[in-house]
Amino acid sequence: MGINIAELIADRIDSMPAGERRAAQTLVANYPLIGLKTVADFSAQAGVSSPTILRFVARLGFQNYPEFQTALQDELAAQLQSPLSRTTGSPASSRGTSPALEATLENIRETFRHISEKQLGDIVTLLSNQRAKTFLIGGRFTDPVARYMAAHLTIIRPNVFHLTGQESNWRDRLIDMGKRDVLVIFDIRRYQESLIRFAEKAHLRGVHIVLFTDQWLSPIARFARHVIAGRTAVPSAWDSSAALFVAAEALIGEITRQLEADSAKRIREMENLR
């Protein structure tokens, strides 16, 4: 599977002029639907000129706007696939290696290829602020990754909370969330409406949102301060969260190093209490 438009934006946004950067940010915040509208509508929503939109599309490597829209339509079709519509059969690898394993390893490589050192560093800084509370939550299949990350962060820093149970329970925790706090959300296709509603309410309270999603981008991206778009497609009826799991582990490792002195003291105290 080739690179998608969200990944192209992540790779090139730092080199874009201000107008094109606004176009990129508008597309990511309304992905992919704003790109399926006319150039005039896209430019009006981004607050830039129509020629700026066309230059932005050209910078992403497309010959023209219709070609760009065709790519977005293909991505939208993939985003909306259900497990039933995905193929479960695939030919055996010529090297005798499981196709699912090869796809998973490639997903991990591609995911990290599009995470910049600056983005990683910014997220680590955000999650290392021990004065702020960090909340983690995931969807039906991704919440185990949120729980795993929360279990590690709880050991190395205070004020970490994994949100569980019914949606009404999550909403009750909004009262504890403020402008210094961070909400880490895991959400992959087909995106969970309850998480989208919750993310919007947290965003309105000024909470910093870090989103782990797939390459087609959960609608939560429009509320997120940071987005890690992992590759999830494998030759199976089910998506794989392996790349998101490894990205979470990478962050856990970096945060542990960032808080090395404090976390060591905290772990010693925990061991003494045990």
Coordinates of C-alpha atoms in Angstrom, one line a residue:
M1 CA 0.0 0.0 0.0
G2 CA 1.4 3.4 -1.0
I3 CA 1.8 6.5 1.1
N4 CA -1.5 8.3 1.7
I5 CA -2.3 12.0 1.7
A6 CA -2.2 12.5 5.5
E7 CA 1.3 11.0 5.5
L8 CA 2.4 13.2 2.7
I9 CA 1.2 16.2 4.7
A10 CA 3.1 15.1 7.8
D11 CA 6.3 14.7 5.7
R12 CA 6.1 18.0 4.0
I13 CA 4.2 20.5 6.2
D14 CA 7.3 21.9 7.8
S15 CA 8.6 23.1 4.4
M16 CA 5.2 24.6 3.3
P17 CA 4.6 28.4 3.0
A18 CA 2.1 29.7 5.5
G19 CA -0.9 29.6 3.2
E20 CA -0.3 26.0 2.1
R21 CA 0.3 25.1 5.8
R22 CA -3.2 26.5 6.5
A23 CA -4.6 24.4 3.7
A24 CA -2.9 21.3 5.1
Q25 CA -4.2 21.9 8.6
T26 CA -7.7 22.5 7.3
L27 CA -7.6 19.3 5.4
V28 CA -6.3 17.3 8.4
A29 CA -8.9 18.8 10.6
N30 CA -11.7 17.8 8.2
Y31 CA -10.2 14.7 6.7
P32 CA -10.9 13.8 4.0
L33 CA -14.2 15.5 3.3
I34 CA -13.0 19.1 2.8
G35 CA -10.7 17.9 0.0
L36 CA -13.7 16.3 -1.8
K37 CA -15.3 19.8 -2.2
T38 CA -14.6 22.3 -4.9
V39 CA -11.4 24.3 -4.9
A40 CA -13.5 27.4 -4.1
D41 CA -15.1 25.7 -1.1
F42 CA -11.7 24.3 0.2
S43 CA -10.0 27.7 -0.2
A44 CA -12.9 29.5 1.6
Q45 CA -12.8 27.2 4.6
A46 CA -9.0 27.4 4.8
G47 CA -9.0 31.2 4.4
V48 CA -6.6 31.1 1.5
S49 CA -6.8 31.7 -2.3
S50 CA -7.7 29.0 -4.8
P51 CA -4.2 29.2 -6.4
T52 CA -2.8 28.4 -2.9
I53 CA -4.9 25.2 -2.8
L54 CA -3.7 24.2 -6.2
R55 CA -0.1 24.8 -5.2
F56 CA -0.6 22.8 -2.0
V57 CA -2.0 19.9 -4.1
A58 CA 0.9 20.1 -6.5
R59 CA 3.4 20.1 -3.5
L60 CA 1.8 16.8 -2.5
G61 CA 2.8 15.4 -5.9
F62 CA -0.6 15.5 -7.7
Q63 CA -0.8 16.7 -11.3
N64 CA -4.2 18.4 -10.8
Y65 CA -7.1 18.7 -8.4
P66 CA -9.2 15.8 -9.8
E67 CA -6.3 13.4 -9.3
F68 CA -6.0 14.6 -5.7
Q69 CA -9.7 14.1 -5.2
T70 CA -9.6 10.6 -6.7
A71 CA -6.9 9.6 -4.2
L72 CA -9.0 11.0 -1.3
Q73 CA -12.0 9.0 -2.6
D74 CA -10.0 5.8 -2.6
E75 CA -8.9 6.5 0.9
L76 CA -12.5 7.2 2.0
A77 CA -13.6 3.9 0.5
A78 CA -10.8 2.1 2.5
Q79 CA -11.7 4.0 5.7
L80 CA -15.3 2.8 5.5
Q81 CA -14.6 -0.8 4.9
S82 CA -16.0 -3.3 7.4
P83 CA -14.2 -6.5 8.5
L84 CA -16.7 -8.5 6.3
S85 CA -15.7 -6.5 3.2
R86 CA -11.9 -7.2 3.6
T87 CA -10.2 -10.2 2.1
T88 CA -9.1 -12.9 4.5
G89 CA -7.2 -14.9 2.0
S90 CA -3.8 -14.1 0.6
P91 CA -1.0 -16.0 -1.2
A92 CA 1.8 -17.5 0.8
S93 CA 5.0 -15.5 0.9
S94 CA 7.7 -16.8 -1.5
R95 CA 10.1 -16.8 1.5
G96 CA 7.6 -18.9 3.5
T97 CA 7.0 -16.0 5.9
S98 CA 3.5 -15.2 7.0
P99 CA 2.0 -12.4 4.8
A100 CA 0.4 -11.0 8.0
L101 CA 3.7 -10.8 9.7
E102 CA 5.4 -9.1 6.8
A103 CA 2.5 -6.6 6.6
T104 CA 2.7 -5.9 10.3
L105 CA 6.5 -5.3 10.2
E106 CA 6.0 -3.0 7.2
N107 CA 3.2 -1.2 9.0
I108 CA 5.6 -0.5 11.9
R109 CA 8.4 0.8 9.6
E110 CA 6.0 3.0 7.7
T111 CA 4.4 4.4 10.9
F112 CA 7.8 5.5 12.3
R113 CA 8.9 6.8 8.9
H114 CA 6.2 9.5 9.2
I115 CA 6.7 10.4 12.9
S116 CA 9.2 13.2 13.1
E117 CA 11.7 13.6 16.0
K118 CA 10.1 17.0 16.7
Q119 CA 6.6 15.5 17.0
L120 CA 7.9 12.7 19.2
G121 CA 9.7 15.2 21.4
D122 CA 6.7 17.5 21.7
I123 CA 4.5 14.6 22.8
V124 CA 7.1 13.4 25.3
T125 CA 7.3 16.9 26.8
L126 CA 3.5 17.1 27.1
L127 CA 3.2 13.7 28.8
S128 CA 6.2 14.3 31.1
N129 CA 4.5 17.3 32.8
Q130 CA 3.8 15.8 36.2
R131 CA 1.8 18.8 37.3
A132 CA -0.8 18.0 34.6
K133 CA -3.2 15.1 34.7
T134 CA -3.0 12.5 31.8
F135 CA -6.1 10.6 30.9
L136 CA -6.0 7.6 28.4
I137 CA -8.9 5.9 26.6
G138 CA -9.4 3.7 23.6
G139 CA -12.1 2.2 21.4
R140 CA -13.5 -1.3 21.3
F141 CA -10.3 -2.9 20.0
T142 CA -7.7 -0.3 20.9
D143 CA -8.5 0.3 24.6
P144 CA -6.1 -2.5 25.6
V145 CA -3.3 -0.3 24.1
A146 CA -4.5 2.6 26.2
R147 CA -4.6 0.5 29.3
Y148 CA -1.1 -0.9 28.6
M149 CA 0.3 2.7 28.2
A150 CA -1.5 3.9 31.3
A151 CA -0.2 1.0 33.4
H152 CA 3.4 2.0 32.5
L153 CA 2.9 5.8 33.0
T154 CA 1.3 5.2 36.4
I155 CA 4.6 3.7 37.6
I156 CA 6.8 6.5 36.4
R157 CA 4.7 9.5 37.1
P158 CA 1.6 10.6 39.2
N159 CA -1.8 11.8 37.9
V160 CA -2.4 9.1 35.3
F161 CA -5.9 7.8 34.7
H162 CA -7.2 5.1 32.4
L163 CA -10.9 5.8 31.6
T164 CA -13.1 2.7 31.6
G165 CA -16.7 1.7 31.7
Q166 CA -19.6 3.4 30.0
E167 CA -19.6 6.7 28.2
S168 CA -21.4 8.4 31.0
N169 CA -18.5 7.6 33.3
W170 CA -16.1 9.3 30.9
R171 CA -18.2 12.4 30.8
D172 CA -18.2 12.6 34.6
R173 CA -14.4 12.8 34.5
L174 CA -14.5 15.9 32.3
I175 CA -15.1 17.9 35.5
D176 CA -11.5 16.9 36.5
M177 CA -10.0 18.0 33.1
G178 CA -8.4 21.4 32.7
K179 CA -6.3 23.4 30.2
R180 CA -3.0 21.9 31.4
D181 CA -4.2 18.3 31.2
V182 CA -3.7 15.7 28.4
L183 CA -6.2 13.2 26.9
V184 CA -4.6 10.4 25.0
I185 CA -7.1 8.6 22.7
F186 CA -6.7 5.5 20.5
D187 CA -9.3 5.3 17.7
I188 CA -9.1 3.4 14.4
R189 CA -11.6 2.6 11.6
R190 CA -14.6 2.3 11.9
Y191 CA -14.3 5.2 14.3
Q192 CA -16.2 5.2 17.6
E193 CA -18.9 7.9 17.8
S194 CA -18.7 8.0 21.6
L195 CA -15.0 8.7 21.5
I196 CA -15.6 11.5 19.0
R197 CA -18.2 13.1 21.2
F198 CA -16.0 12.8 24.3
A199 CA -13.0 14.3 22.4
E200 CA -15.0 17.3 21.4
K201 CA -16.2 18.0 24.9
A202 CA -12.6 17.7 26.2
H203 CA -11.4 20.0 23.5
L204 CA -13.9 22.6 24.4
R205 CA -12.5 22.5 28.0
G206 CA -9.0 23.3 26.6
V207 CA -7.6 19.8 27.2
H208 CA -4.6 18.8 25.0
I209 CA -5.5 15.8 22.9
V210 CA -3.0 13.3 21.6
L211 CA -4.6 11.0 19.1
F212 CA -3.3 7.6 18.0
T213 CA -5.2 6.6 14.9
D214 CA -4.8 5.0 11.5
Q215 CA -3.6 6.4 8.2
W216 CA -7.1 7.5 7.2
L217 CA -7.4 9.7 10.4
S218 CA -10.2 9.5 12.9
P219 CA -12.5 12.6 12.9
I220 CA -10.9 13.2 16.4
A221 CA -8.0 14.6 14.4
R222 CA -9.8 17.9 14.2
F223 CA -9.6 18.3 17.9
A224 CA -6.1 16.9 18.5
R225 CA -3.0 18.8 19.2
H226 CA -0.8 15.9 18.1
V227 CA -1.8 13.0 15.8
I228 CA 0.1 9.7 15.4
A229 CA -1.2 8.0 12.3
G230 CA -0.2 4.4 12.4
R231 CA -0.5 1.9 9.6
T232 CA -3.1 -0.7 10.5
A233 CA -4.1 -2.6 7.3
V234 CA -3.0 -6.3 7.1
P235 CA -4.2 -9.2 4.9
S236 CA -7.0 -10.0 7.3
A237 CA -10.6 -9.2 8.0
W238 CA -9.3 -7.2 11.0
D239 CA -7.0 -4.2 11.3
S240 CA -3.8 -4.5 13.3
S241 CA -2.9 -2.3 16.3
A242 CA 0.7 -3.5 16.4
A243 CA 2.1 -0.3 15.0
L244 CA 0.2 1.8 17.5
F245 CA 1.3 -0.5 20.3
V246 CA 5.0 0.0 19.3
A247 CA 4.5 3.8 19.0
A248 CA 3.1 3.8 22.5
E249 CA 6.0 1.7 23.8
A250 CA 8.5 4.2 22.1
L251 CA 6.8 7.1 24.0
I252 CA 6.8 5.2 27.3
G253 CA 10.6 4.6 26.9
E254 CA 11.2 8.3 26.0
I255 CA 9.1 9.6 28.9
T256 CA 10.9 7.2 31.3
R257 CA 14.2 8.7 30.2
Q258 CA 12.9 12.2 30.5
L259 CA 11.7 11.6 34.0
E260 CA 14.6 9.3 34.9
A261 CA 15.5 10.8 38.4
D262 CA 11.9 11.2 39.5
S263 CA 10.7 7.9 38.1
A264 CA 13.5 6.0 39.8
K265 CA 12.6 7.5 43.1
R266 CA 9.0 6.7 42.5
I267 CA 9.7 3.1 41.6
R268 CA 11.9 2.7 44.7
E269 CA 9.0 4.0 46.9
M270 CA 6.6 1.6 45.2
E271 CA 8.9 -1.3 45.9
N272 CA 9.2 -0.3 49.5
L273 CA 5.5 -0.1 49.9
R274 CA 5.1 -3.6 48.4

